[in-house]
CSV table of C-alpha atoms in Angstrom, one decimal:
chain,number,residue,atom,x,y,z
A,161,MET,CA,0.0,0.0,0.0
A,162,VAL,CA,1.0,3.6,-0.5
A,163,ILE,CA,-0.4,6.7,1.2
A,164,VAL,CA,-1.8,9.2,-1.2
A,165,LYS,CA,-2.1,12.9,-0.2
A,166,LEU,CA,-4.6,15.1,-2.0
A,167,VAL,CA,-4.9,18.9,-1.7
A,168,LEU,CA,-8.5,20.0,-2.4
A,169,ALA,CA,-10.3,23.2,-3.2
A,170,TYR,CA,-14.1,23.4,-3.3
A,171,GLU,CA,-17.0,25.8,-3.3
A,172,GLY,CA,-19.1,24.5,-0.5
A,173,THR,CA,-22.4,26.2,-1.4
A,174,ASP,CA,-24.1,23.1,-2.7
A,175,PHE,CA,-22.7,20.7,-0.1
A,176,ARG,CA,-23.8,19.7,3.3
A,177,GLY,CA,-20.3,20.0,4.6
A,178,TRP,CA,-17.4,17.6,4.4
A,179,ALA,CA,-18.5,14.6,6.5
A,180,ARG,CA,-20.3,11.8,4.7
A,181,GLN,CA,-24.0,11.5,5.7
A,182,PRO,CA,-26.6,9.2,4.3
A,183,GLU,CA,-28.9,10.8,1.8
A,184,LEU,CA,-27.1,14.1,1.9
A,185,ARG,CA,-24.6,15.5,-0.7
A,186,THR,CA,-21.3,16.0,1.1
A,187,VAL,CA,-17.8,16.6,-0.2
A,188,GLU,CA,-16.5,13.4,1.4
A,189,GLY,CA,-19.4,11.5,-0.2
A,190,VAL,CA,-18.8,12.7,-3.8
A,191,LEU,CA,-15.0,12.3,-3.4
A,192,SER,CA,-15.3,8.8,-2.0
A,193,ASN,CA,-17.6,7.8,-4.8
A,194,ALA,CA,-15.2,9.2,-7.4
A,195,LEU,CA,-12.2,7.5,-5.8
A,196,GLN,CA,-14.0,4.2,-5.7
A,197,ARG,CA,-14.2,4.2,-9.4
A,198,ILE,CA,-10.4,4.5,-9.6
A,199,VAL,CA,-8.9,2.6,-6.6
A,200,ARG,CA,-10.4,-0.8,-5.5
A,201,GLY,CA,-12.9,-0.6,-2.6
A,202,GLU,CA,-13.9,2.3,-0.5
A,203,PRO,CA,-10.9,4.4,0.5
A,204,GLU,CA,-10.5,5.3,4.2
A,205,LEU,CA,-10.1,9.0,4.1
A,206,SER,CA,-8.4,11.1,6.7
A,207,VAL,CA,-8.9,14.8,6.5
A,208,ALA,CA,-7.6,17.9,8.1
A,209,GLY,CA,-10.2,20.7,8.5
A,210,ARG,CA,-13.6,19.0,8.2
A,211,THR,CA,-15.9,21.8,7.0
A,212,ASP,CA,-19.5,22.5,8.0
A,213,ALA,CA,-22.3,22.9,5.5
A,214,GLY,CA,-21.7,25.9,3.3
A,215,VAL,CA,-18.0,26.3,4.3
A,216,HIS,CA,-15.4,26.3,1.5
A,217,ALA,CA,-11.8,25.1,1.1
A,218,ARG,CA,-8.8,26.2,-1.0
A,219,GLY,CA,-6.2,23.9,0.6
A,220,GLN,CA,-7.9,21.1,2.4
A,221,VAL,CA,-5.7,18.0,2.8
A,222,VAL,CA,-7.0,14.4,2.6
A,223,SER,CA,-4.9,11.2,2.8
A,224,PHE,CA,-5.8,7.5,2.2
A,225,PRO,CA,-4.0,4.2,1.7
A,226,ALA,CA,-4.1,3.1,-1.9
A,227,PRO,CA,-2.8,0.1,-3.9
A,228,GLU,CA,1.0,0.3,-4.5
A,229,ASP,CA,0.6,0.8,-8.3
A,230,THR,CA,-1.6,4.0,-7.9
A,231,ASP,CA,-0.4,6.8,-10.1
A,232,PRO,CA,-1.3,10.1,-8.2
A,233,GLU,CA,-1.3,12.3,-11.3
A,234,ARG,CA,-3.6,10.0,-13.2
A,235,LEU,CA,-5.8,9.8,-10.1
A,236,GLN,CA,-5.9,13.6,-10.0
A,237,ARG,CA,-6.9,13.9,-13.6
A,238,ALA,CA,-9.6,11.2,-13.2
A,239,VAL,CA,-11.1,12.8,-10.1
A,240,ASN,CA,-11.1,16.2,-11.7
A,241,SER,CA,-12.8,14.9,-14.8
A,242,MET,CA,-15.6,13.7,-12.5
A,243,LEU,CA,-15.9,16.5,-10.0
A,244,ALA,CA,-14.3,19.8,-11.2
A,245,PRO,CA,-14.9,22.7,-11.1
A,246,GLU,CA,-17.0,22.3,-8.0
A,247,VAL,CA,-14.4,20.1,-6.2
A,248,VAL,CA,-10.9,20.3,-7.6
A,249,VAL,CA,-7.8,18.2,-6.7
A,250,LEU,CA,-5.1,20.8,-6.8
A,251,SER,CA,-2.3,18.3,-6.3
A,252,ALA,CA,-1.9,14.5,-5.6
A,253,SER,CA,1.3,13.0,-4.4
A,254,PRO,CA,2.6,10.0,-2.5
A,255,ALA,CA,3.1,10.7,1.2
A,256,PRO,CA,5.7,9.2,3.5
A,257,ASP,CA,4.7,6.1,5.5
A,258,GLY,CA,2.8,7.0,8.6
A,259,PHE,CA,1.5,10.3,7.1
A,260,ASP,CA,-2.1,11.0,8.1
A,261,ALA,CA,-3.7,14.2,6.9
A,262,ARG,CA,-5.5,14.8,10.2
A,263,HIS,CA,-3.0,13.5,12.8
A,264,SER,CA,0.1,14.8,11.1
A,265,ALA,CA,-1.3,18.3,10.7
A,266,THR,CA,0.4,20.9,12.9
A,267,ALA,CA,-1.8,23.9,12.1
A,268,ARG,CA,-5.0,25.0,10.2
A,269,GLU,CA,-5.5,28.4,8.6
A,270,TYR,CA,-8.9,29.8,7.9
A,271,ARG,CA,-10.0,33.1,6.3
A,272,TYR,CA,-13.4,34.7,6.7
A,273,ARG,CA,-14.4,37.3,4.0
A,274,ILE,CA,-16.9,40.1,4.6
A,275,ASP,CA,-18.2,42.6,2.1
A,276,LEU,CA,-19.2,45.9,3.8
A,277,GLY,CA,-20.5,47.5,0.6
A,278,PRO,CA,-24.1,48.7,0.2
A,279,VAL,CA,-25.2,46.0,-2.3
A,280,PRO,CA,-23.8,42.4,-2.7
A,281,ASP,CA,-21.5,41.4,-5.6
A,282,PRO,CA,-23.1,38.5,-7.5
A,283,PHE,CA,-19.7,37.2,-8.4
A,284,THR,CA,-18.4,36.7,-4.9
A,285,ALA,CA,-21.7,36.3,-2.9
A,286,ARG,CA,-21.2,32.5,-2.7
A,287,TYR,CA,-18.1,32.8,-0.5
A,288,VAL,CA,-18.2,36.3,0.9
A,289,TRP,CA,-20.6,37.4,3.7
A,290,HIS,CA,-22.4,40.5,2.6
A,291,ARG,CA,-22.9,42.6,5.7
A,292,PRO,CA,-23.5,46.2,4.6
A,293,GLY,CA,-22.3,49.1,6.7
A,294,GLU,CA,-19.1,50.2,8.5
A,295,LEU,CA,-17.3,48.3,11.2
A,296,ALA,CA,-14.7,49.9,13.6
A,297,VAL,CA,-11.6,48.0,12.6
A,298,ALA,CA,-9.6,49.3,15.5
A,299,ALA,CA,-12.0,47.8,18.0
A,300,MET,CA,-12.0,44.5,16.2
A,301,ARG,CA,-8.2,44.4,16.3
A,302,ARG,CA,-8.2,45.3,20.0
A,303,ALA,CA,-10.5,42.3,20.6
A,304,ALA,CA,-8.4,40.0,18.3
A,305,ARG,CA,-5.3,40.8,20.3
A,306,ASP,CA,-6.9,39.5,23.5
A,307,LEU,CA,-8.2,36.4,21.8
A,308,ALA,CA,-4.9,35.4,20.3
A,309,GLY,CA,-2.7,33.0,22.3
A,310,GLU,CA,-3.5,29.9,24.4
A,311,HIS,CA,-6.8,30.0,26.2
A,312,ASP,CA,-9.7,27.9,27.2
A,313,PHE,CA,-12.1,28.7,24.3
A,314,ALA,CA,-15.2,27.0,25.8
A,315,SER,CA,-17.1,30.3,25.2
A,316,PHE,CA,-16.2,30.2,21.5
A,317,GLY,CA,-16.9,26.7,20.3
A,318,ARG,CA,-18.5,23.4,20.9
A,319,LYS,CA,-16.4,20.7,22.5
A,320,PRO,CA,-15.4,17.7,20.4
A,321,GLU,CA,-17.8,14.7,21.0
A,322,GLU,CA,-15.5,13.0,23.5
A,323,ARG,CA,-16.7,13.7,27.0
A,324,GLY,CA,-14.3,15.7,29.1
A,325,ALA,CA,-12.2,16.7,26.1
A,326,SER,CA,-10.2,19.8,26.6
A,327,THR,CA,-11.4,23.1,25.2
A,328,VAL,CA,-8.0,24.7,25.5
A,329,ARG,CA,-6.5,25.8,22.1
A,330,ARG,CA,-3.6,27.8,21.0
A,331,LEU,CA,-4.7,30.5,18.6
A,332,GLN,CA,-1.5,31.4,16.8
A,333,ARG,CA,-2.9,34.2,14.7
A,334,LEU,CA,-6.1,36.2,14.5
A,335,THR,CA,-5.8,39.3,12.3
A,336,VAL,CA,-8.2,41.7,10.6
A,337,SER,CA,-7.3,43.3,7.3
A,338,ARG,CA,-9.3,45.8,5.3
A,339,SER,CA,-9.1,46.8,1.6
A,340,GLY,CA,-11.9,49.0,0.3
A,341,ASP,CA,-15.3,47.3,1.2
A,342,ARG,CA,-13.6,44.0,1.8
A,343,LEU,CA,-12.7,42.9,5.3
A,344,GLU,CA,-10.9,39.7,5.9
A,345,ILE,CA,-10.2,37.9,9.2
A,346,SER,CA,-7.4,35.3,9.2
A,347,ALA,CA,-7.2,32.7,12.0
A,348,ARG,CA,-4.5,30.0,12.5
A,349,ALA,CA,-4.3,27.4,15.3
A,350,THR,CA,-3.0,23.9,15.8
A,351,ALA,CA,-6.7,22.9,15.9
A,352,PHE,CA,-10.1,24.6,16.4
A,353,LEU,CA,-13.2,23.7,18.3
A,354,HIS,CA,-16.4,23.2,16.4
A,355,GLN,CA,-17.7,26.5,15.0
A,356,MET,CA,-14.8,28.3,16.7
A,357,VAL,CA,-13.7,30.4,13.8
A,358,ARG,CA,-17.3,31.6,13.0
A,359,SER,CA,-17.8,32.3,16.7
A,360,LEU,CA,-14.6,34.4,16.8
A,361,VAL,CA,-15.7,36.2,13.7
A,362,GLY,CA,-19.1,37.0,15.1
A,363,THR,CA,-17.5,38.3,18.3
A,364,LEU,CA,-15.1,40.5,16.3
A,365,VAL,CA,-18.0,41.9,14.2
A,366,ALA,CA,-20.0,42.6,17.4
A,367,ALA,CA,-17.0,44.6,18.6
A,368,GLY,CA,-16.8,46.4,15.3
A,369,GLU,CA,-20.5,47.3,15.6
A,370,GLY,CA,-20.0,48.7,19.1
A,371,LYS,CA,-22.4,46.0,20.5
A,372,LEU,CA,-19.6,44.3,22.4
A,373,ASP,CA,-16.9,46.1,24.4
A,374,PRO,CA,-13.5,45.1,22.9
A,375,GLY,CA,-12.1,45.2,26.4
A,376,SER,CA,-14.5,42.4,27.6
A,377,ILE,CA,-12.6,39.5,25.9
A,378,PRO,CA,-10.7,38.3,29.0
A,379,GLY,CA,-14.0,38.1,30.9
A,380,ILE,CA,-15.8,36.3,28.1
A,381,LEU,CA,-12.9,33.7,27.9
A,382,ALA,CA,-13.0,33.3,31.7
A,383,ALA,CA,-16.8,32.7,31.7
A,384,ARG,CA,-16.6,29.5,29.6
A,385,ASP,CA,-20.1,30.3,28.5
A,386,ARG,CA,-21.1,30.3,24.8
A,387,GLY,CA,-23.9,32.8,25.6
A,388,ARG,CA,-21.2,35.5,26.4
A,389,ALA,CA,-19.5,35.5,23.0
A,390,GLY,CA,-20.9,37.2,19.9
A,391,PRO,CA,-23.2,35.4,17.5
A,392,VAL,CA,-21.9,32.6,15.1
A,393,ALA,CA,-21.1,34.3,11.7
A,394,PRO,CA,-22.8,32.6,8.7
A,395,PRO,CA,-20.9,29.7,7.2
A,396,HIS,CA,-20.6,30.9,3.6
A,397,GLY,CA,-18.0,33.6,4.4
A,398,LEU,CA,-15.5,31.0,5.8
A,399,THR,CA,-12.8,29.2,3.8
A,400,LEU,CA,-10.2,26.7,5.0
A,401,GLU,CA,-7.1,28.1,3.3
A,402,ARG,CA,-4.3,25.9,4.3
A,403,VAL,CA,-3.2,23.0,6.4
A,404,VAL,CA,0.4,23.1,7.8
A,405,TYR,CA,2.6,20.1,8.2
A,406,GLY,CA,5.8,21.2,9.8
A,407,ARG,CA,6.8,18.8,12.5
A,408,PRO,CA,8.6,15.5,12.9
A,409,LEU,CA,5.2,13.8,12.8
A,410,THR,CA,5.3,13.9,9.0
A,411,VAL,CA,8.6,12.1,8.9
A,412,PRO,CA,8.0,8.4,9.6
A,413,ARG,CA,9.9,6.7,12.5
A,414,SER,CA,11.3,4.1,10.1
A,415,ARG,CA,13.2,6.7,8.0
A,416,ARG,CA,14.9,8.6,10.8
B,229,MET,CA,-44.6,59.3,-16.0
B,230,VAL,CA,-40.9,59.3,-15.2
B,231,ILE,CA,-38.1,57.2,-16.9
B,232,VAL,CA,-36.3,55.1,-14.4
B,233,LYS,CA,-32.7,53.9,-15.2
B,234,LEU,CA,-31.3,50.8,-13.5
B,235,VAL,CA,-27.7,49.6,-13.6
B,236,LEU,CA,-27.7,45.8,-13.1
B,237,ALA,CA,-25.1,43.1,-12.2
B,238,TYR,CA,-25.9,39.4,-12.4
B,239,GLU,CA,-24.3,36.0,-12.4
B,240,GLY,CA,-25.9,34.5,-15.5
B,241,THR,CA,-25.1,30.8,-14.8
B,242,ASP,CA,-28.6,29.9,-13.8
B,243,PHE,CA,-30.5,32.0,-16.3
B,244,ARG,CA,-31.4,31.4,-20.0
B,245,GLY,CA,-30.1,34.8,-20.9
B,246,TRP,CA,-31.7,38.2,-20.7
B,247,ALA,CA,-34.8,38.0,-23.0
B,248,ARG,CA,-38.1,36.9,-21.5
B,249,GLN,CA,-39.2,33.5,-22.8
B,250,PRO,CA,-42.2,31.5,-21.7
B,251,GLU,CA,-41.4,28.7,-19.3
B,252,LEU,CA,-37.7,29.6,-19.0
B,253,ARG,CA,-36.0,31.4,-16.2
B,254,THR,CA,-34.5,34.6,-17.7
B,255,VAL,CA,-33.1,37.8,-16.2
B,256,GLU,CA,-35.8,39.9,-17.8
B,257,GLY,CA,-38.4,37.5,-16.6
B,258,VAL,CA,-37.4,37.6,-12.9
B,259,LEU,CA,-36.8,41.4,-13.0
B,260,SER,CA,-40.2,42.1,-14.6
B,261,ASN,CA,-41.9,40.0,-12.0
B,262,ALA,CA,-40.1,41.8,-9.2
B,263,LEU,CA,-40.9,45.2,-10.7
B,264,GLN,CA,-44.6,44.4,-11.1
B,265,ARG,CA,-44.8,44.0,-7.4
B,266,ILE,CA,-43.6,47.6,-7.0
B,267,VAL,CA,-44.9,49.6,-9.9
B,268,ARG,CA,-48.4,49.1,-11.3
B,269,GLY,CA,-48.7,46.9,-14.3
B,270,GLU,CA,-46.0,45.2,-16.4
B,271,PRO,CA,-43.1,47.6,-17.0
B,272,GLU,CA,-41.9,48.0,-20.6
B,273,LEU,CA,-38.2,47.4,-20.3
B,274,SER,CA,-35.6,48.7,-22.7
B,275,VAL,CA,-32.1,47.2,-22.3
B,276,ALA,CA,-28.6,47.8,-23.6
B,277,GLY,CA,-26.6,44.6,-24.0
B,278,ARG,CA,-29.1,41.7,-24.1
B,279,THR,CA,-27.1,38.7,-22.9
B,280,ASP,CA,-27.3,35.1,-24.1
B,281,ALA,CA,-27.7,32.1,-21.8
B,282,GLY,CA,-24.9,31.9,-19.4
B,283,VAL,CA,-23.5,35.3,-20.1
B,284,HIS,CA,-23.0,37.7,-17.1
B,285,ALA,CA,-23.3,41.4,-16.5
B,286,ARG,CA,-21.6,43.9,-14.2
B,287,GLY,CA,-23.1,47.1,-15.6
B,288,GLN,CA,-26.1,46.4,-17.8
B,289,VAL,CA,-28.5,49.3,-18.2
B,290,VAL,CA,-32.3,49.0,-18.2
B,291,SER,CA,-34.9,51.7,-18.5
B,292,PHE,CA,-38.7,51.8,-18.2
B,293,PRO,CA,-41.4,54.4,-17.7
B,294,ALA,CA,-42.9,54.4,-14.2
B,295,PRO,CA,-45.5,56.4,-12.3
B,296,GLU,CA,-44.4,59.9,-11.4
B,297,ASP,CA,-44.3,59.2,-7.6
B,298,THR,CA,-41.8,56.3,-8.0
B,299,ASP,CA,-38.9,56.6,-5.6
B,300,PRO,CA,-35.8,55.0,-7.3
B,301,GLU,CA,-34.0,54.3,-4.1
B,302,ARG,CA,-36.9,52.5,-2.6
B,303,LEU,CA,-37.4,50.6,-5.8
B,304,GLN,CA,-33.7,49.5,-5.7
B,305,ARG,CA,-34.0,48.2,-2.2
B,306,ALA,CA,-37.2,46.4,-2.9
B,307,VAL,CA,-35.9,44.7,-6.0
B,308,ASN,CA,-32.6,43.7,-4.3
B,309,SER,CA,-34.6,42.3,-1.4
B,310,MET,CA,-36.3,39.9,-3.9
B,311,LEU,CA,-33.4,39.1,-6.3
B,312,ALA,CA,-30.0,39.7,-4.7
B,313,PRO,CA,-27.4,38.4,-4.7
B,314,GLU,CA,-28.1,36.6,-8.0
B,315,VAL,CA,-29.3,39.8,-9.7
B,316,VAL,CA,-28.4,43.1,-8.1
B,317,VAL,CA,-29.5,46.6,-8.8
B,318,LEU,CA,-26.3,48.6,-8.4
B,319,SER,CA,-28.1,51.9,-8.9
B,320,ALA,CA,-31.5,53.3,-9.7
B,321,SER,CA,-32.1,56.9,-10.8
B,322,PRO,CA,-34.5,59.1,-12.7
B,323,ALA,CA,-33.4,59.6,-16.3
B,324,PRO,CA,-34.1,62.6,-18.6
B,325,ASP,CA,-37.2,62.5,-20.7
B,326,GLY,CA,-36.6,60.5,-23.9
B,327,PHE,CA,-33.8,58.4,-22.4
B,328,ASP,CA,-34.0,54.8,-23.6
B,329,ALA,CA,-31.4,52.4,-22.3
B,330,ARG,CA,-31.0,50.7,-25.7
B,331,HIS,CA,-31.4,53.5,-28.2
B,332,SER,CA,-29.5,56.1,-26.2
B,333,ALA,CA,-26.4,53.9,-25.6
B,334,THR,CA,-23.3,54.9,-27.6
B,335,ALA,CA,-21.1,52.0,-26.8
B,336,ARG,CA,-21.0,48.6,-25.1
B,337,GLU,CA,-18.0,47.1,-23.3
B,338,TYR,CA,-17.5,43.4,-22.8
B,339,ARG,CA,-14.8,41.4,-21.1
B,340,TYR,CA,-14.0,37.7,-21.7
B,341,ARG,CA,-12.0,35.9,-18.9
B,342,ILE,CA,-9.9,32.9,-19.5
B,343,ASP,CA,-8.0,30.8,-16.9
B,344,LEU,CA,-5.0,29.1,-18.5
B,345,GLY,CA,-3.9,27.2,-15.3
B,346,PRO,CA,-3.7,23.4,-15.2
B,347,VAL,CA,-6.8,23.0,-12.9
B,348,PRO,CA,-9.9,25.2,-12.6
B,349,ASP,CA,-10.6,27.5,-9.7
B,350,PRO,CA,-13.9,26.5,-8.0
B,351,PHE,CA,-14.4,30.2,-6.9
B,352,THR,CA,-14.2,31.7,-10.4
B,353,ALA,CA,-15.3,28.8,-12.6
B,354,ARG,CA,-18.8,30.2,-13.1
B,355,TYR,CA,-17.6,33.3,-14.9
B,356,VAL,CA,-14.1,32.4,-16.2
B,357,TRP,CA,-13.5,29.9,-19.0
B,358,HIS,CA,-11.0,27.3,-17.9
B,359,ARG,CA,-8.9,26.5,-20.9
B,360,PRO,CA,-5.7,24.9,-19.6
B,361,GLY,CA,-2.4,25.4,-21.5
B,362,GLU,CA,-0.4,28.3,-23.0
B,363,LEU,CA,-1.5,30.7,-25.6
B,364,ALA,CA,0.8,32.9,-27.7
B,365,VAL,CA,-0.3,36.4,-26.6
B,366,ALA,CA,1.7,38.1,-29.3
B,367,ALA,CA,-0.2,36.3,-32.1
B,368,MET,CA,-3.5,37.1,-30.4
B,369,ARG,CA,-2.6,40.8,-30.3
B,370,ARG,CA,-1.5,40.8,-33.9
B,371,ALA,CA,-4.9,39.3,-34.9
B,372,ALA,CA,-6.7,41.8,-32.6
B,373,ARG,CA,-5.1,44.8,-34.2
B,374,ASP,CA,-6.5,43.7,-37.6
B,375,LEU,CA,-9.9,43.2,-36.2
B,376,ALA,CA,-10.2,46.6,-34.5
B,377,GLY,CA,-11.8,49.3,-36.5
B,378,GLU,CA,-14.8,49.6,-38.8
B,379,HIS,CA,-15.4,46.4,-40.8
B,380,ASP,CA,-18.1,44.2,-42.2
B,381,PHE,CA,-18.2,41.5,-39.4
B,382,ALA,CA,-20.4,39.1,-41.2
B,383,SER,CA,-17.8,36.4,-40.6
B,384,PHE,CA,-18.0,37.0,-36.8
B,385,GLY,CA,-21.6,37.2,-35.9
B,386,ARG,CA,-25.2,36.5,-36.9
B,387,LYS,CA,-27.1,39.4,-38.4
B,388,PRO,CA,-29.9,40.9,-36.5
B,389,GLU,CA,-33.3,39.5,-37.4
B,390,GLU,CA,-34.2,42.3,-39.7
B,391,ARG,CA,-33.6,41.2,-43.3
B,392,GLY,CA,-30.9,43.0,-45.1
B,393,ALA,CA,-29.6,44.7,-42.0
B,394,SER,CA,-26.0,45.8,-42.1
B,395,THR,CA,-23.3,43.7,-40.6
B,396,VAL,CA,-20.8,46.6,-40.5
B,397,ARG,CA,-19.7,47.5,-37.0
B,398,ARG,CA,-17.1,49.8,-35.5
B,399,LEU,CA,-15.0,47.8,-33.1
B,400,GLN,CA,-13.4,50.7,-31.0
B,401,ARG,CA,-11.2,48.4,-28.9
B,402,LEU,CA,-10.1,44.8,-28.8
B,403,THR,CA,-7.3,44.2,-26.4
B,404,VAL,CA,-5.7,41.1,-24.8
B,405,SER,CA,-4.2,41.4,-21.3
B,406,ARG,CA,-2.4,38.7,-19.3
B,407,SER,CA,-1.7,38.4,-15.6
B,408,GLY,CA,-0.4,35.1,-14.3
B,409,ASP,CA,-2.7,32.3,-15.5
B,410,ARG,CA,-5.5,34.9,-16.2
B,411,LEU,CA,-6.0,36.1,-19.7
B,412,GLU,CA,-8.6,38.8,-20.4
B,413,ILE,CA,-10.0,40.1,-23.7
B,414,SER,CA,-11.8,43.5,-23.7
B,415,ALA,CA,-14.0,44.5,-26.6
B,416,ARG,CA,-15.8,47.8,-27.1
B,417,ALA,CA,-18.1,48.8,-29.9
B,418,THR,CA,-21.1,51.0,-30.6
B,419,ALA,CA,-23.0,47.8,-31.0
B,420,PHE,CA,-22.2,44.1,-31.7
B,421,LEU,CA,-23.7,41.4,-33.9
B,422,HIS,CA,-25.2,38.4,-32.2
B,423,GLN,CA,-22.4,36.2,-30.7
B,424,MET,CA,-19.8,38.6,-32.1
B,425,VAL,CA,-17.7,38.9,-29.0
B,426,ARG,CA,-17.5,35.2,-28.4
B,427,SER,CA,-16.7,34.7,-32.1
B,428,LEU,CA,-13.9,37.3,-31.8
B,429,VAL,CA,-12.6,35.5,-28.7
B,430,GLY,CA,-12.7,32.1,-30.3
B,431,THR,CA,-10.7,33.5,-33.2
B,432,LEU,CA,-8.1,35.1,-31.0
B,433,VAL,CA,-7.7,31.9,-29.0
B,434,ALA,CA,-7.3,29.9,-32.3
B,435,ALA,CA,-4.5,32.4,-33.2
B,436,GLY,CA,-3.0,31.9,-29.8
B,437,GLU,CA,-3.0,28.1,-30.3
B,438,GLY,CA,-1.3,28.4,-33.6
B,439,LYS,CA,-4.4,26.9,-35.4
B,440,LEU,CA,-5.1,30.2,-37.2
B,441,ASP,CA,-2.6,32.4,-38.9
B,442,PRO,CA,-2.8,35.8,-37.2
B,443,GLY,CA,-2.1,37.4,-40.6
B,444,SER,CA,-5.3,35.9,-42.1
B,445,ILE,CA,-7.7,38.3,-40.5
B,446,PRO,CA,-8.2,40.6,-43.5
B,447,GLY,CA,-9.1,37.6,-45.6
B,448,ILE,CA,-11.5,36.2,-43.0
B,449,LEU,CA,-13.2,39.6,-42.8
B,450,ALA,CA,-13.4,39.9,-46.6
B,451,ALA,CA,-14.9,36.4,-47.0
B,452,ARG,CA,-18.1,37.3,-45.0
B,453,ASP,CA,-18.4,33.6,-44.1
B,454,ARG,CA,-18.8,32.4,-40.5
B,455,GLY,CA,-17.0,29.2,-41.4
B,456,ARG,CA,-13.8,31.1,-41.8
B,457,ALA,CA,-13.5,32.6,-38.3
B,458,GLY,CA,-12.5,30.6,-35.2
B,459,PRO,CA,-15.1,28.7,-33.1
B,460,VAL,CA,-17.5,30.6,-30.8
B,461,ALA,CA,-16.1,30.7,-27.3
B,462,PRO,CA,-18.3,29.3,-24.5
B,463,PRO,CA,-20.8,31.8,-23.0
B,464,HIS,CA,-19.8,31.6,-19.3
B,465,GLY,CA,-16.5,33.5,-19.8
B,466,LEU,CA,-18.3,36.6,-21.1
B,467,THR,CA,-19.4,39.6,-19.0
B,468,LEU,CA,-21.1,42.8,-20.2
B,469,GLU,CA,-19.0,45.3,-18.2
B,470,ARG,CA,-20.4,48.7,-19.1
B,471,VAL,CA,-22.8,50.6,-21.3
B,472,VAL,CA,-21.7,54.1,-22.4
B,473,TYR,CA,-24.0,57.1,-22.8
B,474,GLY,CA,-21.9,59.9,-24.1
B,475,ARG,CA,-23.8,61.6,-26.9
B,476,PRO,CA,-26.5,64.2,-27.4
B,477,LEU,CA,-29.0,61.3,-27.7
B,478,THR,CA,-29.3,61.2,-23.9
B,479,VAL,CA,-30.3,64.9,-23.8
B,480,PRO,CA,-34.0,65.1,-24.7
B,481,ARG,CA,-35.0,67.4,-27.5
B,482,SER,CA,-37.3,69.4,-25.3
B,483,ARG,CA,-34.5,70.4,-22.9
B,484,ARG,CA,-32.1,71.7,-25.4
């Protein structure tokens, strides 16, 4: 067997998120179906950055074990001929033994796009949240500074299913950039809680609207109460941009 | 009565073009239906730059007579609440007496977008033609130079329905620009024949592929034979960018 690593981009509008679900159209579902026509049997996919319904990806990483004679480039062409342009395999390559897209990942980067203009743009509306009217960027940045770093983010996301799992995460970056009517929020962490990026975005937007005191972040974090943070921003503005593999985890023990 | 002028943008993927057709979803159809809920009766729409199925617009202009007490800004908000973000009214304003979106227009500007990269981009695929592989831009520009100007374009577009109508048009601009994998072709003329822009684009692409001698344009024009030009490029790469009103036609006789 060989481990194949795929980098995926997709426009999530017409999917019910990544994870396979019976009767629903999901990215994992259509990708699995396509791969089954190429490799024998149902591939066991590992993914970094499972996306919710309506969320997009420009650099999601998936890995799976495939027969030794699998040609990644042919596989890429075959999958793209079935799924592009809605789901596109940007690259396909053999990965070192022991590589696992989810467990080997050392960071995930997301970007949330907001259009502040008076009317929406039909050409970007599927992946940019149209929220007309000004936002106070300085207040958003003040709040973002207090959110960055290692904290218990129980106020900003649902726990993983495992009971008693930790809600402590290290938010390596949370930045707000502005260009004309476009506002973009970038977030990077080793891992995120469920809906955490959208909850951070909703909180920053509330700060930018003057509805939430940007100095209140430490108190919100300490409360460990989802009712204290801002609302969860809509899914369609969110894109998983990149998954980072930068640690010894990606180098298999046997080759050291 | 007052003449209302609307500037429209739309993503044409899910429409069968501009012109109203029974049983089919068209931009004129949905816009007419929305307007009927606001102004009394069915508005008589005049449009500059009727688009074919799958073609988009960022600055199409529509005009219609409306009751004297019509508030253009309220009308804009009401239409957008029904149709945005697929069809967006970018602006609505009263126009001078005698203004007619179609007959007052002095030029139309189109842009055709091509992605030359190896795989499509899911976020632009609805309005950019993915045509992987290099094109010789110098050859395309050479051909474009010979196409610009006043010519009989019978080889490049269908005649209007009227029998014996002229196929002479003045192509004021035909330019090719390149940035990374993105190639854009801009065309401006007082008016175009049906499918003329897509036929010009298909011809330039054939020149860029080396399938058509860029020096053969004068002969193709002289032939007045659609079989001599390149193929018609697919509709979804084409966008009507702007309609120009720059002549005395827009100033009504009564106000001179």
